[in-house]
mmCIF file of C-alpha atoms and ligand atoms in Angstrom:
data_model
loop_
_atom_site.group_PDB
_atom_site.id
_atom_site.type_symbol
_atom_site.label_atom_id
_atom_site.label_comp_id
_atom_site.label_asym_id
_atom_site.label_seq_id
_atom_site.Cartn_x
_atom_site.Cartn_y
_atom_site.Cartn_z
ATOM 1 C CA MET X 1 337.326 138.461 68.918
ATOM 2 C CA SER X 2 336.321 142.037 68.164
ATOM 3 C CA GLY X 3 336.545 143.360 64.638
ATOM 4 C CA LEU X 4 339.216 145.742 65.850
ATOM 5 C CA SER X 5 341.534 143.120 67.268
ATOM 6 C CA ARG X 6 340.981 140.926 64.243
ATOM 7 C CA ARG X 7 341.975 143.863 62.047
ATOM 8 C CA SER X 8 345.159 144.371 64.056
ATOM 9 C CA LEU X 9 346.104 140.718 63.903
ATOM 10 C CA ILE X 10 345.363 140.519 60.229
ATOM 11 C CA GLY X 11 347.128 143.838 59.738
ATOM 12 C CA ALA X 12 350.237 142.494 61.439
ATOM 13 C CA ALA X 13 350.080 139.436 59.218
ATOM 14 C CA LEU X 14 349.769 141.612 56.152
ATOM 15 C CA ALA X 15 352.730 143.749 57.174
ATOM 16 C CA LEU X 16 354.934 140.718 57.637
ATOM 17 C CA GLY X 17 353.567 139.132 54.517
ATOM 18 C CA ALA X 18 354.647 142.218 52.619
ATOM 19 C CA CYS X 19 358.195 142.036 54.077
ATOM 20 C CA GLU X 20 358.317 138.457 53.129
ATOM 21 C CA SER X 21 358.145 139.021 49.418
ATOM 22 C CA ARG X 22 361.183 141.314 49.688
ATOM 23 C CA ALA X 23 363.305 139.384 52.172
ATOM 24 C CA GLN X 24 362.873 136.051 53.856
ATOM 25 C CA ALA X 25 361.033 137.391 56.886
ATOM 26 C CA PRO X 26 359.557 135.079 59.534
ATOM 27 C CA ALA X 27 356.298 133.281 58.947
ATOM 28 C CA ALA X 28 353.105 135.287 59.214
ATOM 29 C CA PRO X 29 352.185 135.720 62.893
ATOM 30 C CA VAL X 30 348.666 134.415 62.474
ATOM 31 C CA GLU X 31 347.955 131.237 64.326
ATOM 32 C CA ILE X 32 344.723 129.442 63.838
ATOM 33 C CA ALA X 33 343.207 126.625 65.812
ATOM 34 C CA PRO X 34 342.165 123.503 63.869
ATOM 35 C CA LEU X 35 339.278 124.818 61.808
ATOM 36 C CA ARG X 36 337.414 121.518 61.617
ATOM 37 C CA ALA X 37 337.085 121.452 65.394
ATOM 38 C CA ALA X 38 335.776 125.013 65.478
ATOM 39 C CA ALA X 39 333.165 124.625 62.724
ATOM 40 C CA PRO X 40 329.716 123.380 63.740
ATOM 41 C CA PHE X 41 329.298 121.866 60.246
ATOM 42 C CA PRO X 42 331.593 119.987 57.833
ATOM 43 C CA LEU X 43 334.455 122.001 56.433
ATOM 44 C CA GLY X 44 335.560 120.724 53.050
ATOM 45 C CA VAL X 45 338.549 120.932 50.733
ATOM 46 C CA CYS X 46 339.070 119.559 47.239
ATOM 47 C CA ALA X 47 341.877 117.128 46.503
ATOM 48 C CA GLN X 48 343.733 115.331 43.768
ATOM 49 C CA VAL X 49 345.682 112.089 44.122
ATOM 50 C CA SER X 50 348.929 114.080 43.825
ATOM 51 C CA HIS X 51 347.902 115.992 46.970
ATOM 52 C CA ILE X 52 347.253 112.950 49.116
ATOM 53 C CA GLU X 53 350.728 111.729 48.150
ATOM 54 C CA ASP X 54 352.240 114.909 49.632
ATOM 55 C CA PRO X 55 352.774 114.548 53.424
ATOM 56 C CA ASP X 56 352.672 118.331 53.977
ATOM 57 C CA TRP X 57 349.317 118.584 52.229
ATOM 58 C CA VAL X 58 347.996 115.628 54.227
ATOM 59 C CA ARG X 59 349.072 117.083 57.577
ATOM 60 C CA LEU X 60 347.500 120.465 56.892
ATOM 61 C CA ALA X 61 344.301 119.103 55.328
ATOM 62 C CA ALA X 62 343.744 116.576 58.115
ATOM 63 C CA THR X 63 344.212 119.303 60.745
ATOM 64 C CA HIS X 64 341.636 121.660 59.328
ATOM 65 C CA PHE X 65 339.142 119.817 57.132
ATOM 66 C CA SER X 66 336.446 117.259 57.755
ATOM 67 C CA GLN X 67 335.136 116.721 54.229
ATOM 68 C CA LEU X 68 336.812 116.012 50.898
ATOM 69 C CA THR X 69 335.707 116.606 47.310
ATOM 70 C CA PRO X 70 337.727 114.967 44.518
ATOM 71 C CA GLU X 71 338.814 117.943 42.400
ATOM 72 C CA TRP X 72 338.670 116.223 38.988
ATOM 73 C CA GLU X 73 339.421 112.518 39.214
ATOM 74 C CA MET X 74 335.768 111.645 39.885
ATOM 75 C CA LYS X 75 334.597 113.570 36.839
ATOM 76 C CA MET X 76 333.980 112.241 33.349
ATOM 77 C CA GLU X 77 337.289 113.768 32.250
ATOM 78 C CA TYR X 78 339.094 111.019 34.133
ATOM 79 C CA ILE X 79 336.565 108.216 34.552
ATOM 80 C CA VAL X 80 335.372 107.757 30.953
ATOM 81 C CA ARG X 81 338.016 106.298 28.664
ATOM 82 C CA PRO X 82 337.879 106.934 24.898
ATOM 83 C CA ASP X 83 336.492 103.422 24.327
ATOM 84 C CA GLY X 84 333.629 104.144 26.750
ATOM 85 C CA SER X 85 334.955 102.002 29.593
ATOM 86 C CA PHE X 86 335.329 103.418 33.094
ATOM 87 C CA ARG X 87 338.326 103.737 35.404
ATOM 88 C CA PHE X 88 337.906 104.373 39.116
ATOM 89 C CA ASP X 89 341.425 103.853 40.454
ATOM 90 C CA ARG X 90 342.033 107.482 41.423
ATOM 91 C CA ALA X 91 338.538 108.201 42.686
ATOM 92 C CA ASP X 92 338.803 105.065 44.827
ATOM 93 C CA ARG X 93 342.090 106.273 46.325
ATOM 94 C CA LEU X 94 340.548 109.616 47.237
ATOM 95 C CA ALA X 95 337.529 107.899 48.765
ATOM 96 C CA ALA X 96 339.811 105.606 50.804
ATOM 97 C CA PHE X 97 341.836 108.623 51.949
ATOM 98 C CA ALA X 98 338.669 110.340 53.156
ATOM 99 C CA ARG X 99 337.674 107.240 55.122
ATOM 100 C CA ALA X 100 341.117 106.871 56.663
ATOM 101 C CA HIS X 101 341.112 110.506 57.814
ATOM 102 C CA ARG X 102 337.537 110.568 59.069
ATOM 103 C CA MET X 103 336.489 113.018 56.389
ATOM 104 C CA ARG X 104 333.093 112.916 54.719
ATOM 105 C CA LEU X 105 333.208 112.300 50.967
ATOM 106 C CA TYR X 106 331.425 114.769 48.696
ATOM 107 C CA CYS X 107 331.314 113.930 45.019
ATOM 108 C CA THR X 108 331.348 116.079 41.883
ATOM 109 C CA THR X 109 330.076 116.019 39.166
ATOM 110 C CA LEU X 110 327.713 113.933 37.050
ATOM 111 C CA VAL X 111 326.387 116.243 34.329
ATOM 112 C CA TRP X 112 328.501 119.209 33.269
ATOM 113 C CA TYR X 113 328.239 121.005 29.946
ATOM 114 C CA ALA X 114 332.034 121.474 29.961
ATOM 115 C CA GLN X 115 332.758 117.755 29.715
ATOM 116 C CA ARG X 116 331.829 115.711 26.668
ATOM 117 C CA PRO X 117 334.073 112.673 26.653
ATOM 118 C CA GLU X 118 335.012 110.996 23.411
ATOM 119 C CA GLY X 119 333.505 107.766 24.765
ATOM 120 C CA PHE X 120 330.058 109.422 24.659
ATOM 121 C CA GLU X 121 330.579 111.364 21.443
ATOM 122 C CA LYS X 122 331.460 108.296 19.420
ATOM 123 C CA LEU X 123 328.942 105.973 21.031
ATOM 124 C CA ASP X 124 327.899 103.138 18.748
ATOM 125 C CA GLU X 125 324.131 103.692 18.844
ATOM 126 C CA SER X 126 323.452 100.364 17.200
ATOM 127 C CA ARG X 127 324.755 98.749 20.401
ATOM 128 C CA THR X 128 323.710 101.192 23.138
ATOM 129 C CA SER X 129 321.429 104.182 22.976
ATOM 130 C CA PHE X 130 322.720 107.498 24.282
ATOM 131 C CA GLY X 131 320.097 107.556 27.053
ATOM 132 C CA ARG X 132 321.072 104.062 28.211
ATOM 133 C CA ALA X 133 324.752 105.049 28.305
ATOM 134 C CA PHE X 134 323.921 108.208 30.269
ATOM 135 C CA ASP X 135 321.943 106.173 32.813
ATOM 136 C CA ALA X 136 324.643 103.496 32.972
ATOM 137 C CA TYR X 137 327.311 106.098 33.736
ATOM 138 C CA ILE X 138 325.367 107.717 36.567
ATOM 139 C CA THR X 139 324.319 104.359 37.984
ATOM 140 C CA ALA X 140 327.888 103.032 37.971
ATOM 141 C CA VAL X 141 329.540 106.089 39.498
ATOM 142 C CA VAL X 142 326.923 106.926 42.107
ATOM 143 C CA GLY X 143 326.420 103.255 42.962
ATOM 144 C CA ARG X 144 330.149 102.767 43.523
ATOM 145 C CA TYR X 145 330.321 105.342 46.337
ATOM 146 C CA ARG X 146 326.912 104.582 47.782
ATOM 147 C CA GLY X 147 327.123 104.362 51.545
ATOM 148 C CA GLN X 148 330.119 106.697 51.668
ATOM 149 C CA ALA X 149 329.207 109.729 49.560
ATOM 150 C CA VAL X 150 327.190 112.227 51.574
ATOM 151 C CA GLY X 151 326.182 114.154 48.488
ATOM 152 C CA TRP X 152 326.593 114.592 44.746
ATOM 153 C CA ASP X 153 326.687 117.533 42.386
ATOM 154 C CA VAL X 154 324.248 116.034 39.925
ATOM 155 C CA VAL X 155 323.899 118.996 37.568
ATOM 156 C CA ASN X 156 326.741 121.480 37.407
ATOM 157 C CA GLU X 157 326.677 124.944 35.785
ATOM 158 C CA ALA X 158 323.433 124.493 33.852
ATOM 159 C CA VAL X 159 322.600 128.193 33.596
ATOM 160 C CA ALA X 160 323.896 130.288 30.670
ATOM 161 C CA GLU X 161 326.595 132.752 31.675
ATOM 162 C CA ASP X 162 324.415 135.802 30.949
ATOM 163 C CA GLY X 163 321.485 134.160 32.710
ATOM 164 C CA GLU X 164 319.428 133.967 29.509
ATOM 165 C CA GLY X 165 318.187 130.406 29.793
ATOM 166 C CA TRP X 166 320.273 127.268 30.114
ATOM 167 C CA ARG X 167 323.502 126.206 28.517
ATOM 168 C CA GLU X 168 323.735 124.111 25.420
ATOM 169 C CA SER X 169 325.557 120.830 25.902
ATOM 170 C CA LEU X 170 325.957 117.363 24.501
ATOM 171 C CA TRP X 171 323.510 116.150 27.162
ATOM 172 C CA ALA X 172 320.891 118.806 26.403
ATOM 173 C CA SER X 173 321.055 118.257 22.664
ATOM 174 C CA ARG X 174 320.716 114.484 22.912
ATOM 175 C CA LEU X 175 318.289 114.122 25.802
ATOM 176 C CA GLY X 176 316.444 117.445 26.016
ATOM 177 C CA ASP X 177 317.419 120.666 27.744
ATOM 178 C CA PHE X 178 315.238 120.076 30.819
ATOM 179 C CA ASP X 179 314.747 116.328 30.575
ATOM 180 C CA HIS X 180 318.430 115.428 30.816
ATOM 181 C CA MET X 181 318.638 117.225 34.173
ATOM 182 C CA ARG X 182 315.469 115.696 35.518
ATOM 183 C CA ARG X 183 316.626 112.284 34.334
ATOM 184 C CA ALA X 184 320.059 112.660 35.968
ATOM 185 C CA PHE X 185 318.440 113.415 39.329
ATOM 186 C CA ASP X 186 316.108 110.431 39.065
ATOM 187 C CA VAL X 187 318.847 107.999 38.048
ATOM 188 C CA ALA X 188 321.180 109.277 40.782
ATOM 189 C CA ARG X 189 318.400 108.861 43.358
ATOM 190 C CA ALA X 190 317.804 105.280 42.268
ATOM 191 C CA ALA X 191 321.535 104.542 42.510
ATOM 192 C CA ASP X 192 321.862 106.020 46.013
ATOM 193 C CA PRO X 193 318.741 106.661 48.063
ATOM 194 C CA GLU X 194 320.692 108.390 50.858
ATOM 195 C CA ALA X 195 323.075 110.878 49.228
ATOM 196 C CA VAL X 196 321.860 114.478 49.073
ATOM 197 C CA LEU X 197 321.558 115.470 45.422
ATOM 198 C CA PHE X 198 322.684 118.987 44.509
ATOM 199 C CA ILE X 199 322.397 121.455 41.712
ATOM 200 C CA ASN X 200 325.498 123.644 41.659
ATOM 201 C CA ASP X 201 326.422 126.889 39.887
ATOM 202 C CA TYR X 202 328.723 129.930 39.945
ATOM 203 C CA ASN X 203 328.778 133.701 39.371
ATOM 204 C CA LEU X 204 325.500 133.860 41.246
ATOM 205 C CA GLU X 205 326.941 136.757 43.275
ATOM 206 C CA THR X 206 327.774 138.989 40.322
ATOM 207 C CA ILE X 207 325.136 138.307 37.645
ATOM 208 C CA PRO X 208 321.640 138.909 39.048
ATOM 209 C CA LYS X 209 319.975 137.409 35.995
ATOM 210 C CA LYS X 210 321.991 134.235 36.421
ATOM 211 C CA LEU X 211 320.934 133.932 40.069
ATOM 212 C CA ASP X 212 317.342 134.480 39.023
ATOM 213 C CA THR X 213 317.427 131.843 36.253
ATOM 214 C CA PHE X 214 319.133 129.418 38.642
ATOM 215 C CA GLN X 215 316.335 129.894 41.182
ATOM 216 C CA ARG X 216 313.654 129.424 38.491
ATOM 217 C CA LEU X 217 315.375 126.221 37.347
ATOM 218 C CA ILE X 218 315.399 124.846 40.889
ATOM 219 C CA GLU X 219 311.682 125.651 41.215
ATOM 220 C CA ARG X 220 310.967 123.902 37.958
ATOM 221 C CA LEU X 221 312.939 120.796 38.882
ATOM 222 C CA LEU X 222 311.199 120.603 42.248
ATOM 223 C CA ALA X 223 307.797 121.116 40.631
ATOM 224 C CA ALA X 224 308.563 118.253 38.240
ATOM 225 C CA GLY X 225 309.323 116.017 41.221
ATOM 226 C CA ALA X 226 313.085 115.836 40.713
ATOM 227 C CA PRO X 227 314.830 114.794 43.948
ATOM 228 C CA VAL X 228 316.863 117.995 44.316
ATOM 229 C CA GLY X 229 317.987 117.900 47.921
ATOM 230 C CA GLY X 230 320.441 120.783 48.117
ATOM 231 C CA ILE X 231 321.792 123.906 46.459
ATOM 232 C CA GLY X 232 325.459 124.445 45.704
ATOM 233 C CA CYS X 233 326.917 127.925 45.498
ATOM 234 C CA GLN X 234 330.388 127.448 43.989
ATOM 235 C CA SER X 235 331.617 130.822 45.253
ATOM 236 C CA HIS X 236 334.529 131.475 42.907
ATOM 237 C CA ILE X 237 334.611 135.117 43.863
ATOM 238 C CA ASP X 238 337.305 137.769 43.585
ATOM 239 C CA ALA X 239 338.610 140.334 46.007
ATOM 240 C CA SER X 240 336.758 143.192 44.312
ATOM 241 C CA LEU X 241 333.339 141.868 45.369
ATOM 242 C CA PRO X 242 331.663 144.644 47.409
ATOM 243 C CA SER X 243 330.874 143.696 50.958
ATOM 244 C CA GLY X 244 327.326 142.461 51.550
ATOM 245 C CA VAL X 245 326.861 140.952 48.080
ATOM 246 C CA TYR X 246 327.965 137.467 49.052
ATOM 247 C CA THR X 247 325.730 137.464 52.125
ATOM 248 C CA ARG X 248 322.713 138.499 50.083
ATOM 249 C CA THR X 249 323.399 135.732 47.558
ATOM 250 C CA LEU X 250 323.452 133.012 50.209
ATOM 251 C CA GLU X 251 320.304 134.450 51.786
ATOM 252 C CA ALA X 252 318.525 134.334 48.425
ATOM 253 C CA LEU X 253 319.521 130.707 47.857
ATOM 254 C CA ALA X 254 318.529 129.751 51.385
ATOM 255 C CA ARG X 255 314.932 130.854 50.780
ATOM 256 C CA PHE X 256 314.119 127.419 49.337
ATOM 257 C CA GLY X 257 314.701 125.942 52.785
ATOM 258 C CA LEU X 258 317.060 123.329 51.298
ATOM 259 C CA PRO X 259 320.571 122.560 52.558
ATOM 260 C CA ILE X 260 323.212 124.924 51.156
ATOM 261 C CA HIS X 261 326.702 123.863 50.129
ATOM 262 C CA VAL X 262 329.341 126.552 49.696
ATOM 263 C CA SER X 263 330.960 124.151 47.322
ATOM 264 C CA GLU X 264 334.110 125.682 45.770
ATOM 265 C CA LEU X 265 335.083 128.864 47.590
ATOM 266 C CA ASP X 266 338.166 130.780 46.540
ATOM 267 C CA VAL X 267 338.875 134.512 46.362
ATOM 268 C CA SER X 268 340.996 135.490 43.378
ATOM 269 C CA LEU X 269 343.389 138.423 43.583
ATOM 270 C CA VAL X 270 344.316 138.374 39.886
ATOM 271 C CA ARG X 271 340.714 138.601 38.735
ATOM 272 C CA ALA X 272 340.351 141.649 40.984
ATOM 273 C CA GLY X 273 343.281 143.346 39.282
ATOM 274 C CA ARG X 274 346.019 142.546 41.858
ATOM 275 C CA ARG X 275 346.323 146.002 43.404
ATOM 276 C CA PRO X 276 347.554 146.941 46.886
ATOM 277 C CA GLY X 277 345.108 146.260 49.678
ATOM 278 C CA LEU X 278 343.517 143.254 48.068
ATOM 279 C CA GLU X 279 344.889 140.812 50.651
ATOM 280 C CA ALA X 280 342.897 142.650 53.318
ATOM 281 C CA ARG X 281 339.773 142.557 51.134
ATOM 282 C CA GLN X 282 340.367 138.862 50.579
ATOM 283 C CA ALA X 283 340.532 138.313 54.348
ATOM 284 C CA ASP X 284 337.326 140.285 54.841
ATOM 285 C CA LEU X 285 335.532 138.291 52.151
ATOM 286 C CA TYR X 286 336.553 134.985 53.699
ATOM 287 C CA ALA X 287 335.231 136.296 57.007
ATOM 288 C CA GLU X 288 332.015 137.484 55.359
ATOM 289 C CA ALA X 289 331.450 134.184 53.567
ATOM 290 C CA MET X 290 331.896 132.224 56.775
ATOM 291 C CA GLY X 291 329.704 134.665 58.696
ATOM 292 C CA ALA X 292 326.947 134.412 56.080
ATOM 293 C CA PHE X 293 327.072 130.625 56.214
ATOM 294 C CA LEU X 294 327.010 130.588 60.017
ATOM 295 C CA ALA X 295 323.935 132.810 59.921
ATOM 296 C CA LEU X 296 321.926 130.153 58.031
ATOM 297 C CA PRO X 297 319.628 127.910 60.040
ATOM 298 C CA ALA X 298 321.699 124.964 61.309
ATOM 299 C CA ARG X 299 319.707 122.399 59.307
ATOM 300 C CA GLN X 300 320.582 124.229 56.073
ATOM 301 C CA ARG X 301 324.354 124.275 56.663
ATOM 302 C CA PHE X 302 325.333 121.259 54.584
ATOM 303 C CA ALA X 303 329.053 122.081 54.274
ATOM 304 C CA PHE X 304 331.510 124.864 53.534
ATOM 305 C CA THR X 305 334.160 123.810 51.007
ATOM 306 C CA LEU X 306 337.356 125.533 49.876
ATOM 307 C CA TRP X 307 338.532 124.923 46.315
ATOM 308 C CA GLY X 308 342.082 124.040 47.287
ATOM 309 C CA LEU X 309 344.345 124.129 50.321
ATOM 310 C CA ARG X 310 347.543 126.084 49.566
ATOM 311 C CA ASP X 311 347.835 128.754 46.890
ATOM 312 C CA LYS X 312 350.050 126.475 44.830
ATOM 313 C CA ASP X 313 347.276 123.853 44.766
ATOM 314 C CA SER X 314 344.743 126.207 43.209
ATOM 315 C CA TRP X 315 343.295 125.769 39.732
ATOM 316 C CA LEU X 316 343.444 129.602 39.510
ATOM 317 C CA LYS X 317 347.174 129.575 40.094
ATOM 318 C CA ARG X 318 347.549 127.032 37.327
ATOM 319 C CA GLU X 319 345.684 129.550 35.145
ATOM 320 C CA ASN X 320 347.757 132.538 36.315
ATOM 321 C CA GLY X 321 350.847 131.930 38.439
ATOM 322 C CA ARG X 322 350.438 135.284 40.227
ATOM 323 C CA ASP X 323 347.142 134.435 41.829
ATOM 324 C CA ALA X 324 346.960 133.594 45.543
ATOM 325 C CA PRO X 325 343.295 132.805 46.208
ATOM 326 C CA LEU X 326 343.365 130.400 49.162
ATOM 327 C CA LEU X 327 343.811 130.322 52.952
ATOM 328 C CA PHE X 328 347.371 129.006 53.071
ATOM 329 C CA ASP X 329 350.451 130.173 51.182
ATOM 330 C CA ASP X 330 352.614 127.896 49.060
ATOM 331 C CA GLN X 331 354.497 126.774 52.188
ATOM 332 C CA GLY X 332 351.267 125.936 53.995
ATOM 333 C CA ARG X 333 351.348 128.944 56.347
ATOM 334 C CA ALA X 334 348.087 130.588 57.363
ATOM 335 C CA LYS X 335 347.516 133.835 55.438
ATOM 336 C CA PRO X 336 345.411 136.817 56.512
ATOM 337 C CA ALA X 337 342.640 135.086 54.544
ATOM 338 C CA ALA X 338 342.835 132.176 56.995
ATOM 339 C CA ALA X 339 342.764 134.606 59.900
ATOM 340 C CA GLY X 340 339.604 136.190 58.513
ATOM 341 C CA LEU X 341 337.842 132.873 58.153
ATOM 342 C CA ALA X 342 339.142 131.547 61.476
ATOM 343 C CA ASP X 343 338.021 134.693 63.257
ATOM 344 C CA ALA X 344 334.484 134.289 61.966
ATOM 345 C CA LEU X 345 334.594 130.763 63.415
ATOM 346 C CA GLY X 346 336.139 131.887 66.696
ATOM 347 C CA ALA X 347 339.314 129.957 65.872
ATOM 348 C CA LEU X 348 341.816 132.797 65.653
ATOM 349 C CA LYS X 349 344.483 132.468 68.324
ATOM 350 C CA PRO X 350 345.848 135.761 69.613
ATOM 351 C CA VAL X 351 349.642 135.808 69.473
ATOM 352 C CA GLY X 352 351.945 137.701 71.786
ATOM 353 C CA SER X 353 351.107 139.573 74.941
ATOM 354 C CA LEU X 354 351.760 142.879 76.620
ATOM 355 C CA TYR X 355 354.832 141.279 78.144
ATOM 356 C CA GLY X 356 356.761 140.729 75.015
ATOM 357 C CA ASN X 357 356.525 138.936 71.753
ATOM 358 C CA GLU X 358 357.937 140.428 68.626
ATOM 359 C CA ASN X 359 354.747 139.547 66.800
ATOM 360 C CA ARG X 360 352.446 141.423 69.118
ATOM 361 C CA ALA X 361 349.765 143.361 67.402
ATOM 362 C CA LEU X 362 349.895 146.463 69.587
HETATM 363 C C1 XIL Z 401 338.086 122.329 37.979
HETATM 364 C C2 XIL Z 401 339.274 121.697 38.644
HETATM 365 O O1 XIL Z 401 339.819 122.608 39.590
HETATM 366 C C3 XIL Z 401 340.276 121.311 37.625
HETATM 367 O O2 XIL Z 401 341.357 120.623 38.245
HETATM 368 C C4 XIL Z 401 339.614 120.378 36.602
HETATM 369 O O3 XIL Z 401 340.514 119.983 35.618
HETATM 370 C C5 XIL Z 401 338.415 121.086 35.974
HETATM 371 O O4 XIL Z 401 337.552 121.471 36.984
HETATM 372 N N1 XIL Z 401 333.787 124.946 38.431
HETATM 373 C C6 XIL Z 401 333.584 123.645 38.817
HETATM 374 C C7 XIL Z 401 334.757 122.822 39.231
HETATM 375 O O5 XIL Z 401 332.452 123.196 38.943
HETATM 376 O O6 XIL Z 401 334.482 121.462 39.021
HETATM 377 C C8 XIL Z 401 335.976 123.258 38.484
HETATM 378 O O7 XIL Z 401 337.088 122.517 38.941
HETATM 379 C C9 XIL Z 401 336.208 124.739 38.698
HETATM 380 C C10 XIL Z 401 335.074 125.545 38.165
#
């Protein structure tokens, strides 16, 4: 569809969307075809157990998505109990859900500075060394989903926020700032020879120094022989991002020739200052992100993942109730953002005709 007709469809959606907040107007007139059928690569969404218990979430997710990432129940924050034992009940349920719905399973995350479970902090070193416990964790978790997981975020958010070097963490201080990363990749590889092993980070679009340090870290890991098989660009962007910046970021990451995972895309309105016109910018950014991903060589398009389904499912909305960063509204209706992304995929259905439909975009 031409940019012009997309604009008019999205514009019509925006106009109705605006009415809707004042009165209970009809649903937005945007209709999208099942996205998973239109995408020539896996389209992912993150999920929690509470989501897969919600029939509305299940219907919408199964219609549009072909890959699932557990949002937090496969992270240390849930798996590692205070006494150091592991629990996999919720991660197992999410993995079973993915199988039942013919979705690929993508797993996150093994090493993340933000998580330092009590079980590791109070490790009894006379019984188990820290390094052995680190290896045992990775071996157990990766080994459990071996054969199903298509990939793992092995190292998450390793680069300092200002791009000056790497972050400090429990893992870096105990096992070495480079060595703990290298070790995590090696142990993960031994536990699952097939899964693609990723390094994943965020704010690569907005902080040039951070993008640069991230690229240097990837080079260094590869030079050291670490089995880094893919690059994750989280893509937590906001609606103030100037056009072209996201595309250039993906192009820069793609220069390694490795598979790229757009791993956690959302487009915040609140972080952009929630001013009029942002919904249209949000739609354009979703379209740009999808267009930039489609422009990558096919063998580098690992997957394109949204960090939540409906606005009410978003971690950003939990942070600020006024945010609306995703493709579908709280009721599960496609927003202009969905129209933007669907249009880039050729999955935007025109509504109405010259011969009458109150939603026509003329
Ligand atoms: C967040 C989840 O959305 C939360 O539910 C969880 O409690 C913490 O993690 N960067 C990441 C993701 O790499 O794993 C984070 O997800 C969002 C920011």
